[in-house]
Coordinates of C-alpha atoms in Angstrom, one line a residue:
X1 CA 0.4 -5.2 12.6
X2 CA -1.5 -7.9 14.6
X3 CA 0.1 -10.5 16.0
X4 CA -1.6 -13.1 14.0
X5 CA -0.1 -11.7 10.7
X6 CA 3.4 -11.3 12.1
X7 CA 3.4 -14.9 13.1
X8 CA 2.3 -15.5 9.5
X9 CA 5.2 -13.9 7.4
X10 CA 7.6 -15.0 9.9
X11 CA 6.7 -18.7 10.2
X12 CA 6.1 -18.9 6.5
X13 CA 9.0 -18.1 6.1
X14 CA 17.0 -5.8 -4.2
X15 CA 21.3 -2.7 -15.4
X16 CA 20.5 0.3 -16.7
X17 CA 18.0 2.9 -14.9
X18 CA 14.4 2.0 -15.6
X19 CA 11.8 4.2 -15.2
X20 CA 8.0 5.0 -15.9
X21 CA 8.2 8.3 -15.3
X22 CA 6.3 11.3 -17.2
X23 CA 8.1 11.6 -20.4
X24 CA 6.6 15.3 -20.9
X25 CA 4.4 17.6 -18.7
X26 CA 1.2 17.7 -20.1
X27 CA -2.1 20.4 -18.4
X28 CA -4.5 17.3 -19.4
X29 CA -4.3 13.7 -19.6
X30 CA -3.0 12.0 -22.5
X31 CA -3.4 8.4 -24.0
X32 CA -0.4 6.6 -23.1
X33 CA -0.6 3.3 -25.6
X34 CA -2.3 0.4 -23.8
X35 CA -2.3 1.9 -20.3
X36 CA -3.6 4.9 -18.5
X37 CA -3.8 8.2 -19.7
X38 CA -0.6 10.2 -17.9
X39 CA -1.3 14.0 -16.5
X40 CA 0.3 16.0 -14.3
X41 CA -0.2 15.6 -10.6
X42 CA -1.6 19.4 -10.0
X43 CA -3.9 18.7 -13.4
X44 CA -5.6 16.3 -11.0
X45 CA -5.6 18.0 -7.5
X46 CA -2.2 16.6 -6.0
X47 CA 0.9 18.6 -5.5
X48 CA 4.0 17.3 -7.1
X49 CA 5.8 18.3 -3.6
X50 CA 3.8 15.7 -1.9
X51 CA 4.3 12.8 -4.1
X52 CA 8.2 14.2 -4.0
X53 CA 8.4 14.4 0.1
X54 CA 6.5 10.8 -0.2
X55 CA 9.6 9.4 -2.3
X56 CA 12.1 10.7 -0.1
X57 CA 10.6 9.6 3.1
X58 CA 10.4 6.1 1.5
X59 CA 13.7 5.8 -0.7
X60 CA 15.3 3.7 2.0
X61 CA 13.0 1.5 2.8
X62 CA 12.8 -0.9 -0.1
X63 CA 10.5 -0.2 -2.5
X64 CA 10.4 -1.3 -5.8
X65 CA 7.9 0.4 -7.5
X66 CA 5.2 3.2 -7.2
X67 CA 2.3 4.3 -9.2
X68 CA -0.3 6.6 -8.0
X69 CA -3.4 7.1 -10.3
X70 CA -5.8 10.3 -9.6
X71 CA -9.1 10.4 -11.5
X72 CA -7.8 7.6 -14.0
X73 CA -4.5 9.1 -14.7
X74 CA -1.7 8.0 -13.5
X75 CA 0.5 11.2 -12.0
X76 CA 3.3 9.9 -10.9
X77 CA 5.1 6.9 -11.7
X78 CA 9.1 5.2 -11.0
X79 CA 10.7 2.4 -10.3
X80 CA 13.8 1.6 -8.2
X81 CA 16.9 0.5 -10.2
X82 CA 17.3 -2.6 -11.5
X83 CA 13.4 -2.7 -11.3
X84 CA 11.6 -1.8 -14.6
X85 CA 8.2 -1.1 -15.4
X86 CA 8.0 -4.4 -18.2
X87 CA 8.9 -6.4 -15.0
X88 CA 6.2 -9.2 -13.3
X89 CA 6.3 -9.1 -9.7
X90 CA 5.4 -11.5 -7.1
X91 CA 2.3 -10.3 -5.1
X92 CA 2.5 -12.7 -2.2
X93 CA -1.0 -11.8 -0.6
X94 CA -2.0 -9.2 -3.2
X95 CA -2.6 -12.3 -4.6
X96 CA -6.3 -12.5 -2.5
X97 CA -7.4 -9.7 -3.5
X98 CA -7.7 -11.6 -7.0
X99 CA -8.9 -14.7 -6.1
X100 CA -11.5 -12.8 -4.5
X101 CA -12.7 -11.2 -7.6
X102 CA -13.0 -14.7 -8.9
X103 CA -15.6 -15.6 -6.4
X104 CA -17.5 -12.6 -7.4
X105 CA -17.5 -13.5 -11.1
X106 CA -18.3 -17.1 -10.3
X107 CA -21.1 -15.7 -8.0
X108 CA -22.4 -13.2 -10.5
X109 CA -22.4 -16.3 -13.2
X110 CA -24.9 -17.9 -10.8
X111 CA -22.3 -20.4 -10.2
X112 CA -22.5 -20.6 -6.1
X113 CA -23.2 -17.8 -3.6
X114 CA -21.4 -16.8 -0.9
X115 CA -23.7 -18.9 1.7
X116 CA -22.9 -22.3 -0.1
X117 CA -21.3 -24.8 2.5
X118 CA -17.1 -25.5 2.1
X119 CA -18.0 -29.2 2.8
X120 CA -20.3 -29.4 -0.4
X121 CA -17.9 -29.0 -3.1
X122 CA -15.1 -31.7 -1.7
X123 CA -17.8 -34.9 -0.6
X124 CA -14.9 -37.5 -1.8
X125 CA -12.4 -35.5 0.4
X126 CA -14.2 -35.0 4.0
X127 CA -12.9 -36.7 6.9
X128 CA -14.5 -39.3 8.4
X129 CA -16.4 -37.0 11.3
X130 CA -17.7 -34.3 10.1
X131 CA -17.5 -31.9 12.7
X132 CA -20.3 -29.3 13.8
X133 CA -17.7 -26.1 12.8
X134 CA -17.0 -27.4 9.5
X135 CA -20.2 -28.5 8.6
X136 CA -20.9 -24.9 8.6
X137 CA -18.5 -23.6 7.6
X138 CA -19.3 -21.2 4.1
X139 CA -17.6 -19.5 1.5
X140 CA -17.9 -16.1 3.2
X141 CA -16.2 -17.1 6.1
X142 CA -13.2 -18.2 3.7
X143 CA -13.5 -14.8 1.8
X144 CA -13.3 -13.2 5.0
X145 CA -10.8 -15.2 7.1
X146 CA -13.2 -16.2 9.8
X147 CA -12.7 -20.2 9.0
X148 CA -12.7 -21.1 12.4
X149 CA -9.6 -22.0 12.7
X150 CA -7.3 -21.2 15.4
X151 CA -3.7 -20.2 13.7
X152 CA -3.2 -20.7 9.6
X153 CA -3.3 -23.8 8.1
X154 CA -0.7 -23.6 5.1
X155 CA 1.8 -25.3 7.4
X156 CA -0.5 -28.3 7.4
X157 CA -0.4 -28.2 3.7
X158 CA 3.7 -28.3 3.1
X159 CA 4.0 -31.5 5.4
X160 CA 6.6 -33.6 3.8
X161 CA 4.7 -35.8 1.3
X162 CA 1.5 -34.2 1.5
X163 CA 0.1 -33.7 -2.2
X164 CA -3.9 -33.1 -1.5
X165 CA -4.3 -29.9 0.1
X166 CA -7.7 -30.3 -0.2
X167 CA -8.1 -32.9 1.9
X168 CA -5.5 -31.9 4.6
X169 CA -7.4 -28.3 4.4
X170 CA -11.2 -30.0 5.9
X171 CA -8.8 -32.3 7.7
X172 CA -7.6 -29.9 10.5
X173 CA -9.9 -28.6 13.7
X174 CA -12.3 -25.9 13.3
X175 CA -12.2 -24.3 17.3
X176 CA -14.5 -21.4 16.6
X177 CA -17.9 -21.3 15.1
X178 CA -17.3 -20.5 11.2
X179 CA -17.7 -16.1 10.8
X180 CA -16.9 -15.4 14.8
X181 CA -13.4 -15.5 14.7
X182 CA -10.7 -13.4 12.7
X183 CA -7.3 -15.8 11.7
X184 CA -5.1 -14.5 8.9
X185 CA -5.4 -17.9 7.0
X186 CA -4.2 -18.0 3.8
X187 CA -5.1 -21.9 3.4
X188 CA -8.7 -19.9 3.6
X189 CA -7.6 -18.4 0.4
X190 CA -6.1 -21.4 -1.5
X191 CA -9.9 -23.5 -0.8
X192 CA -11.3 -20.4 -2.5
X193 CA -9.4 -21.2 -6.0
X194 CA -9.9 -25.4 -5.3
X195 CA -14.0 -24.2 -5.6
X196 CA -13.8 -22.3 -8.6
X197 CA -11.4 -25.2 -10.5
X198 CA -14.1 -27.3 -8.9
X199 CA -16.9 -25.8 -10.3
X200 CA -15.3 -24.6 -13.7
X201 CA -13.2 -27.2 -14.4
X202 CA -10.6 -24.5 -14.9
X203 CA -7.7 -23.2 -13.3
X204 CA -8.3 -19.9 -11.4
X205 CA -6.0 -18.1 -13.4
X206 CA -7.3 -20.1 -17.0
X207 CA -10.9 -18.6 -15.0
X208 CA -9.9 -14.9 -14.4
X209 CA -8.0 -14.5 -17.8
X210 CA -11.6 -13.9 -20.2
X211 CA -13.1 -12.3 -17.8
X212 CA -11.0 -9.9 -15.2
X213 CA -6.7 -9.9 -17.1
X214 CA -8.1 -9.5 -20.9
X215 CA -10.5 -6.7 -20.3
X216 CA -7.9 -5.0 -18.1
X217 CA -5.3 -5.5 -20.8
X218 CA -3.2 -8.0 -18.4
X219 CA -0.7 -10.1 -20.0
X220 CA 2.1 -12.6 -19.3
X221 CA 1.0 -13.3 -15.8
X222 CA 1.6 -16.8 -14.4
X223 CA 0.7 -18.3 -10.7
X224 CA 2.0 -20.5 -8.5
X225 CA 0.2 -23.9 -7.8
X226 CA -0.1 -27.1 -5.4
X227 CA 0.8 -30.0 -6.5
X228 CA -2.0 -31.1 -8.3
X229 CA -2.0 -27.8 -10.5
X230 CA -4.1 -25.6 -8.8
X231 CA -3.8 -21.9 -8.3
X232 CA -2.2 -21.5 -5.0
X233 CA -4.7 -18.4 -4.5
X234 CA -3.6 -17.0 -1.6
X235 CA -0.2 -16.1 -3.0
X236 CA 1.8 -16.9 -6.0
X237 CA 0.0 -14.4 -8.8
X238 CA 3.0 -12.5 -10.8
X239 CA 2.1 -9.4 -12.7
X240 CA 3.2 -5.7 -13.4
X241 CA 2.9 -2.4 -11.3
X242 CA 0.7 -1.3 -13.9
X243 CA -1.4 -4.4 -14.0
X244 CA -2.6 -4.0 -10.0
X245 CA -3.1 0.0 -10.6
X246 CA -5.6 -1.1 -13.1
X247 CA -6.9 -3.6 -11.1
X248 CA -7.5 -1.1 -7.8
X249 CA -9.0 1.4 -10.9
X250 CA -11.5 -1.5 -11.3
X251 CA -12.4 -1.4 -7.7
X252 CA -12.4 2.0 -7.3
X253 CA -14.4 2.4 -10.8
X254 CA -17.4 -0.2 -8.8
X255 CA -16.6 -3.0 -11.4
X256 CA -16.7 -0.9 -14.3
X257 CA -14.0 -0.6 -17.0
X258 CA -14.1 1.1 -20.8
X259 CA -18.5 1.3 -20.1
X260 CA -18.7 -2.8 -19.7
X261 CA -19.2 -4.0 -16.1
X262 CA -17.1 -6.7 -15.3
X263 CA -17.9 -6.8 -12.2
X264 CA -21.1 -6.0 -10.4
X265 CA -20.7 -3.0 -8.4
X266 CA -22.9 -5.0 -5.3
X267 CA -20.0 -7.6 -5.1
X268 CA -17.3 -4.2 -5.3
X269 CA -19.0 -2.7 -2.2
X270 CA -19.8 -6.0 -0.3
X271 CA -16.3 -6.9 -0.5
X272 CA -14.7 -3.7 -0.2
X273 CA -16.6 -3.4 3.5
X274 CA -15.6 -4.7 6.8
X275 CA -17.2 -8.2 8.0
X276 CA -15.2 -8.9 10.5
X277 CA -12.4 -6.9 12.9
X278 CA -9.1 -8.0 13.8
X279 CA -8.9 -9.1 17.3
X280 CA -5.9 -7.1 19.0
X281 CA -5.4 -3.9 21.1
X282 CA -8.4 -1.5 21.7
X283 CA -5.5 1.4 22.3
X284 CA -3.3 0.4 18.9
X285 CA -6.8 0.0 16.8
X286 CA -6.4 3.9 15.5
X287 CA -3.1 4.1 14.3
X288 CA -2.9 0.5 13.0
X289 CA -3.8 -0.3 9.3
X290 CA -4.2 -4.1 10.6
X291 CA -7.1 -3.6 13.1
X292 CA -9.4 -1.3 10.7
X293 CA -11.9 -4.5 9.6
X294 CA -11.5 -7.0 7.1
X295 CA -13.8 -7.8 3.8
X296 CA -13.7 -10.3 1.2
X297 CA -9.6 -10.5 0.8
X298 CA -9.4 -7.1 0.9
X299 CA -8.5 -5.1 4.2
X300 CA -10.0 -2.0 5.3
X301 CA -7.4 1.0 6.3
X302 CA -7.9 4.3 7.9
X303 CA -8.9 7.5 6.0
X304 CA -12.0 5.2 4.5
X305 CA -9.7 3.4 1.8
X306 CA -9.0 -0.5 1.6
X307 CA -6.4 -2.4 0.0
X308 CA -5.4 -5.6 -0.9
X309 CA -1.8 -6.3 0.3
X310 CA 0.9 -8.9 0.5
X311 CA 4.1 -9.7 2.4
X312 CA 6.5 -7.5 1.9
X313 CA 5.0 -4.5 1.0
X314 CA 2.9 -5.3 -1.9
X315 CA -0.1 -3.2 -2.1
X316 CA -3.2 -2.3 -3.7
X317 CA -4.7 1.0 -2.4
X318 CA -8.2 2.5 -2.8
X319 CA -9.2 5.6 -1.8
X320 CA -12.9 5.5 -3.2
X321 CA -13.2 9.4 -1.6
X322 CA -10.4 10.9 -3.7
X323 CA -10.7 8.9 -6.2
X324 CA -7.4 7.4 -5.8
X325 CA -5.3 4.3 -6.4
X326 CA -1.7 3.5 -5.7
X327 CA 0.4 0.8 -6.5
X328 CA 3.3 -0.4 -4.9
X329 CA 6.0 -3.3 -4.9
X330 CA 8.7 -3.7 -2.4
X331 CA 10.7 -6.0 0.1
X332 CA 10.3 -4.1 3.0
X333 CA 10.6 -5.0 6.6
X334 CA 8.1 -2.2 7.9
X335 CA 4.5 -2.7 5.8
X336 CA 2.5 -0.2 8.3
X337 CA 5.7 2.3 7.9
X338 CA 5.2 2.3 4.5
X339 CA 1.1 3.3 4.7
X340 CA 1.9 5.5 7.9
X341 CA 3.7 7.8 4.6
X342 CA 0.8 7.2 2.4
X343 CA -1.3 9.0 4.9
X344 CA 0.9 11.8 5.5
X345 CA 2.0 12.6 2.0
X346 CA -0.6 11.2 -0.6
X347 CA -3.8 12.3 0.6
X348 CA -5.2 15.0 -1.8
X349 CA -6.6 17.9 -0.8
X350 CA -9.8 17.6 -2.2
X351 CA -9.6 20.1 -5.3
X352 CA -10.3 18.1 -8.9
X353 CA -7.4 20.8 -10.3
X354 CA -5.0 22.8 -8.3
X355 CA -3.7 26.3 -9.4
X356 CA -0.8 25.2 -12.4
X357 CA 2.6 26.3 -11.4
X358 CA 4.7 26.0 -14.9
X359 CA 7.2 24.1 -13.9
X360 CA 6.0 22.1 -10.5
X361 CA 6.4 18.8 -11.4
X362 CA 10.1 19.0 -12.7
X363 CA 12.0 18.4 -9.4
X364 CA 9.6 15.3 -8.7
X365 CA 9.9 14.2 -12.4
X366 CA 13.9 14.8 -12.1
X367 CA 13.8 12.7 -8.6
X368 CA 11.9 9.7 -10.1
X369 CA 14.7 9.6 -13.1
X370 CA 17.2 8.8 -10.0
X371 CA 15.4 6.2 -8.2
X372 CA 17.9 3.4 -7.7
X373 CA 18.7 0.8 -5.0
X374 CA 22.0 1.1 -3.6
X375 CA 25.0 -1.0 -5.1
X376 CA 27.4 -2.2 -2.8
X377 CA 30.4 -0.8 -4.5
X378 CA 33.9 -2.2 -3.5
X379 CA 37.1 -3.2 -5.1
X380 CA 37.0 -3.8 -8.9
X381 CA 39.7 -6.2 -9.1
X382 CA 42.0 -8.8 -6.8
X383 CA 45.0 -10.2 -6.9
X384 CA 43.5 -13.5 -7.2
X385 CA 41.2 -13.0 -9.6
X386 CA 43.8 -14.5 -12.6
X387 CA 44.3 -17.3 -10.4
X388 CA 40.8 -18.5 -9.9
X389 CA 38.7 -17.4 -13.1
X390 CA 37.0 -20.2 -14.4
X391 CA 38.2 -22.5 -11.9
X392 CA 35.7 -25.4 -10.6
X393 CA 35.1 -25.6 -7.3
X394 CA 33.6 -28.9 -6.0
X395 CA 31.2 -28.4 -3.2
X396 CA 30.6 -31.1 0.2
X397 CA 27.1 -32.6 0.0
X398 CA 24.7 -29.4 1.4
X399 CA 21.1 -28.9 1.5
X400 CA 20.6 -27.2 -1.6
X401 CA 22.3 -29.9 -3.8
X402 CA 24.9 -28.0 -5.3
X403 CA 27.6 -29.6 -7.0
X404 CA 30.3 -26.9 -8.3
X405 CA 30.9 -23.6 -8.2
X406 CA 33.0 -21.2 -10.7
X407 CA 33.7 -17.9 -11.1
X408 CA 34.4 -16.3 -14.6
X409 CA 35.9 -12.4 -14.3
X410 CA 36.0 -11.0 -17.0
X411 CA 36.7 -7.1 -17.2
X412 CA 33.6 -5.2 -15.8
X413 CA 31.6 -8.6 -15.9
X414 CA 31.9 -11.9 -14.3
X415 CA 29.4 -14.8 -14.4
X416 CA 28.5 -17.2 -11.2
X417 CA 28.0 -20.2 -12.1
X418 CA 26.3 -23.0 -10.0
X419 CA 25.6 -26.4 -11.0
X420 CA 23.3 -29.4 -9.3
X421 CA 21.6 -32.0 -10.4
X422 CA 19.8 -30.3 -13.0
X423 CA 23.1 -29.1 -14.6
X424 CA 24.7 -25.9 -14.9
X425 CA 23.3 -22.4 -14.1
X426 CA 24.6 -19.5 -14.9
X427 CA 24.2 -16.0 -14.0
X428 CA 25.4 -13.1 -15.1
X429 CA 26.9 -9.9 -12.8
X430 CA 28.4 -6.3 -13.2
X431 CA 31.6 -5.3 -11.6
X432 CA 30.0 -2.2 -9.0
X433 CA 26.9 -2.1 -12.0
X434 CA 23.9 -3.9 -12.3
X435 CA 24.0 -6.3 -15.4
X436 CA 20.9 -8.4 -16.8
X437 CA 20.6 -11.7 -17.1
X438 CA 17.7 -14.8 -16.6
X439 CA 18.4 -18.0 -15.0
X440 CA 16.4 -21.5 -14.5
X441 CA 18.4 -22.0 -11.4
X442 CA 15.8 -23.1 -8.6
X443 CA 15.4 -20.6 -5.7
X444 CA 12.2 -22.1 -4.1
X445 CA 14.1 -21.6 -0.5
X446 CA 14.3 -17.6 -1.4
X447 CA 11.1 -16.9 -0.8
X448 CA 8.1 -17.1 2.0
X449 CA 6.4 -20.0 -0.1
X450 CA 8.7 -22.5 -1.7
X451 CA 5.3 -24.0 -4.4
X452 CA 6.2 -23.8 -8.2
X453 CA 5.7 -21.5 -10.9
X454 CA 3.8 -23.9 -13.5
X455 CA 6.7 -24.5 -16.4
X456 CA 9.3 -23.4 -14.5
X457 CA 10.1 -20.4 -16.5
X458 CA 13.3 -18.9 -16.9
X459 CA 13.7 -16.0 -13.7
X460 CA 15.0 -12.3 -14.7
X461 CA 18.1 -11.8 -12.9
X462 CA 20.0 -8.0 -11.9
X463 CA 23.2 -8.6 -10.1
X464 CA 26.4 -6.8 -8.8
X465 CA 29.3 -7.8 -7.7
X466 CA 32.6 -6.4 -6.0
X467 CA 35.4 -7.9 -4.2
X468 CA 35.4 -6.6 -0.4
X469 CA 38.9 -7.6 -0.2
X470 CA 41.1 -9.1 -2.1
X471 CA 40.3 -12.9 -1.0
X472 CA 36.5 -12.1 -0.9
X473 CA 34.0 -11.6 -4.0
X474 CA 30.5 -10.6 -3.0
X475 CA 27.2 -10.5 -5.2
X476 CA 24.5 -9.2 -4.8
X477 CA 21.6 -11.4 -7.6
X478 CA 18.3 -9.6 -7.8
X479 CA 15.1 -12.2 -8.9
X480 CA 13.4 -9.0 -10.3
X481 CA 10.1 -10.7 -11.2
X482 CA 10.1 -12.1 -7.2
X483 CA 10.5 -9.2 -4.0
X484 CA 14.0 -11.1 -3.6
X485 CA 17.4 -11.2 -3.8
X486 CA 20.3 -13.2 -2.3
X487 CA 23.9 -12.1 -1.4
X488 CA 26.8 -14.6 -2.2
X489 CA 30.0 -13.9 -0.5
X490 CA 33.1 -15.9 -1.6
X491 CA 36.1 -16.4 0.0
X492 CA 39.0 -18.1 -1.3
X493 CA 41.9 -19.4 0.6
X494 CA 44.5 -20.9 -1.3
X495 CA 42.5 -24.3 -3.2
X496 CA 39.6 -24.0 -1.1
X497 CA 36.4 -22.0 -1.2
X498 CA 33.9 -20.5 1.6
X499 CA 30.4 -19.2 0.2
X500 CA 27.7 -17.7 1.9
X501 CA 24.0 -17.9 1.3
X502 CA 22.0 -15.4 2.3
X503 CA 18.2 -15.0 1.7
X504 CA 17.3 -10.9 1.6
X505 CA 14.1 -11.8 3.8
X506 CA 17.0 -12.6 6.5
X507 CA 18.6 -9.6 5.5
X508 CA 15.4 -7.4 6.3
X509 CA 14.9 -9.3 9.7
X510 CA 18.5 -9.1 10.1
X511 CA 19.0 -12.7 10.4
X512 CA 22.3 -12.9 9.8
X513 CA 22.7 -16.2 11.2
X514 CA 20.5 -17.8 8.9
X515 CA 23.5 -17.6 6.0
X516 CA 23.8 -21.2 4.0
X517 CA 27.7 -22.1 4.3
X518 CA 29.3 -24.3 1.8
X519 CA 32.6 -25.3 1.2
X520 CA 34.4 -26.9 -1.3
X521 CA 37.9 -27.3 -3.3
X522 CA 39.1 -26.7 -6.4
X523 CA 38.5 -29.7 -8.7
X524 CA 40.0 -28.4 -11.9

């Protein structure tokens, strides 16, 4: 991974067993309702050992979800305990990918064109000099992250008061000529959804839903937004695993889906190709999936495939050649490990059928049914647990404004409850088992990009708990329709409390240090 994109993610900023898996073995592809047809992996020329070998090699690394689709059919399919295949999923910077598509729709409307000037659309918001750079500056060098700019601009954006990212986006210096210059710039990516709300008088995701989620039978999605309601584009889109294997299949299909094109198959391959290449080591360039070329929000990889991707290990893979697309959501700490396995495992070996052994997809289709995250088991029970059930504990004054804390046990349940000037929010956990819940509780500081979901809609919650001794209870709460999680430790000590805050993204980075402390004492 480039430097550039490092300093990106790091600057800006896992109930009952689900699965997707093949319910039955089938020699040919059947209808599965609303979705893909399902087939067996060797039915379309992949061995079931590969996928299998790819699951094992990656089971420890965070993943979410997987779905691998092979001539339209999906042959493999699983999620990771307490993930589930109904389950929205935050695509950070898969989230491009789509915008993208927008701008091809809008362009195929004969709405703009990819040479039309940034500075034309916003003539209210310009700064007073107009400089050279951003004078010239077009949509294709936003679609392709050559702005000019010399680092990302989204910090600009989330200065404290700031509520016109427009403005503060044509605001900042453009050092390079516009298209010369590669920056991972996802500020690039939010002027792309301003242009088409611009032009359409519509939200992006209000523009994309007639014309790219209905067609692909895409529902319940919702996206993050500024604060004047737009579309955040270069992040913020929530949908299922399903939901970006059909949107790769749309790629990989040149715009075409059920004989209607939706997209034209010019735009496909124009922004499926590489414009511009990465800047970084000549020596790394082979084995890196960073330094292969970038197109419009979508980056090109090795082995002639492209992908749109986001932080975390969100990704969008096209293998035009093998006729290939695979889908994956995940928090994980090594993106290019992740794709260094796709290589090695996934690759098909070029046969449209391979010879049918009988029964060669059962140990992959028993392996999927396990897939689980690991619970951090402990002790079931305490001492203390009589003593401080349902107790309130009030908390000193902290940045994330909450008030009191309790703790109901309850058998092989318990429910944290934390309340703040919004009031109470509870949220339910299992005793050493995931148990579902939802909460409105705000968890903006969780994740890489703290903007809001438009209505604030209730979050889907997993979560485990355990005492680690027997003054300690420890939770792990799982935001399944985000990458995230957090772990809350608490410690009590005779009519005090001691909780830790941890983010998972410090988890991953092993940034211990970065735990939220709060204490407080028992108030009733």
């Amino acid at each position: 991974m480039p430097v550039n994109r490092r300093i990106f993610l790091k600057q800006s900023l896992f109930g009952a067993l689900q699965l997707g898996v093949l319910a039955e073995l089938y020699a040919q592809p059947t209808p599965a309702k609303g979705g893909f047809p399902r087939s067996t992996p060797e039915a379309q020329g992949i061995r079931s050992r590969a996928i299998l070998d790819f699951v094992n090699a990656v089971d420890d690394t965070g993943l979410h979800s997987l779905m691998i689709v092979r001539n339209g059919s999906v042959v493999a399919e699983g999620w990771w305990a307490p993930y589930a295949p109904e389950l929205r999923h935050t695509l950070y910077s898969l989230s491009k990918s789509f915008t993208a598509t927008g701008i091809g729709l809008a362009a195929a409307e004969g709405r703009l064109t990819v040479a039309d000037k940034v500075v034309s659309f916003f003539p209210d918001k310009l700064p007073a000099t107009v400089s050279e750079h951003l004078a010239n500056m077009r949509i294709k060098d936003l679609l392709t992250m050559s702005t000019g700019h010399a680092s990302d601009v989204v910090g600009q954006f989330r200065a404290a008061g700031n509520d016109d990212w427009i403005r503060a986006f044509l605001a900042q210096p453009v050092t390079y000529p516009p298209g010369t210059h590669f920056v991972y710039n996802s500020g690039a990516t939010y002027m792309l959804s301003a242009i088409l709300q611009q032009l359409t008088g519509e939200t992006l995701i209000a523009y994309l839903t007639p014309r790219l989620f209905g067609p692909l039978g895409i529902t319940g999605m919702d996206w993050e937004t500024d604060p004047n309601g737009i579309c955040t584009g270069g992040w913020g889109l929530r949908v299922t695993t399903e939901d970006i294997a059909r949107f790769g299949q749309l790629y990989l299909q040149e715009g075409n889906w059920n004989g209607k094109q939706l997209l034209p198959a010019d735009w496909v391959k124009e922004a499926s190709a590489a414009h511009i290449m990465q800047p970084g080591d000549e020596q790394a360039r082979p084995a890196s999936d960073w330094l292969q070329g970038y197109g419009y929000q979508f980056w090109r990889c090795r082995n002639n495939a492209y992908r749109g991707d986001g932080a975390y290990g969100q990704y969008c893979i096209v293998l035009p050649e093998h006729q290939l697309v695979i889908a994956i959501t995940s928090e994980t700490p090594d993106m290019q490990g992740v794709l260094n396995q796709v290589w090695k495992f996934l690759l098909p070996e070029g046969a449209a059928k391979l010879p049918g052994e009988k029964n060669a997809a059962k140990p992959l289709t028993q392996r999927l049914k396990t897939l689980s995250l690991p619970i951090p088991r402990a002790l079931a029970t305490s001492p203390l647990a009589a003593g401080i059930t349902g107790r309130q504990y009030g908390m000193t004054a902290n940045d994330l404004g909450i008030q009191t804390i309790a703790l109901q046990l309850s058998g092989k349940q318990a429910v944290f409850s934390v309340t703040d000037a919004a009031g109470a929010h509870p949220i339910r956990t299992g005793i050493n088992e995931w148990v579902s819940g939802d909460t409105d509780l705000a968890i903006e500081w969780l994740k890489l990009f703290p903007s809001p979901i438009p209505g604030n809609p209730r979050l889907q919650t997993r979560a485990t708990g355990a005492w680690k001794d027997h003054q300690t209870f420890e939770m792990t709460i799982r935001f399944v329709d985000t990458a995230h999680y957090m772990r809350v430790t608490c410690r009590f000590e005779g009519e005090t409390i001691r909780v830790g805050l941890l983010r998972s993204i410090a988890i991953i980075s092993k940034e211990a240090s970065a735990e939220k402390i709060l204490e407080g004492k028992r108030v009733s």
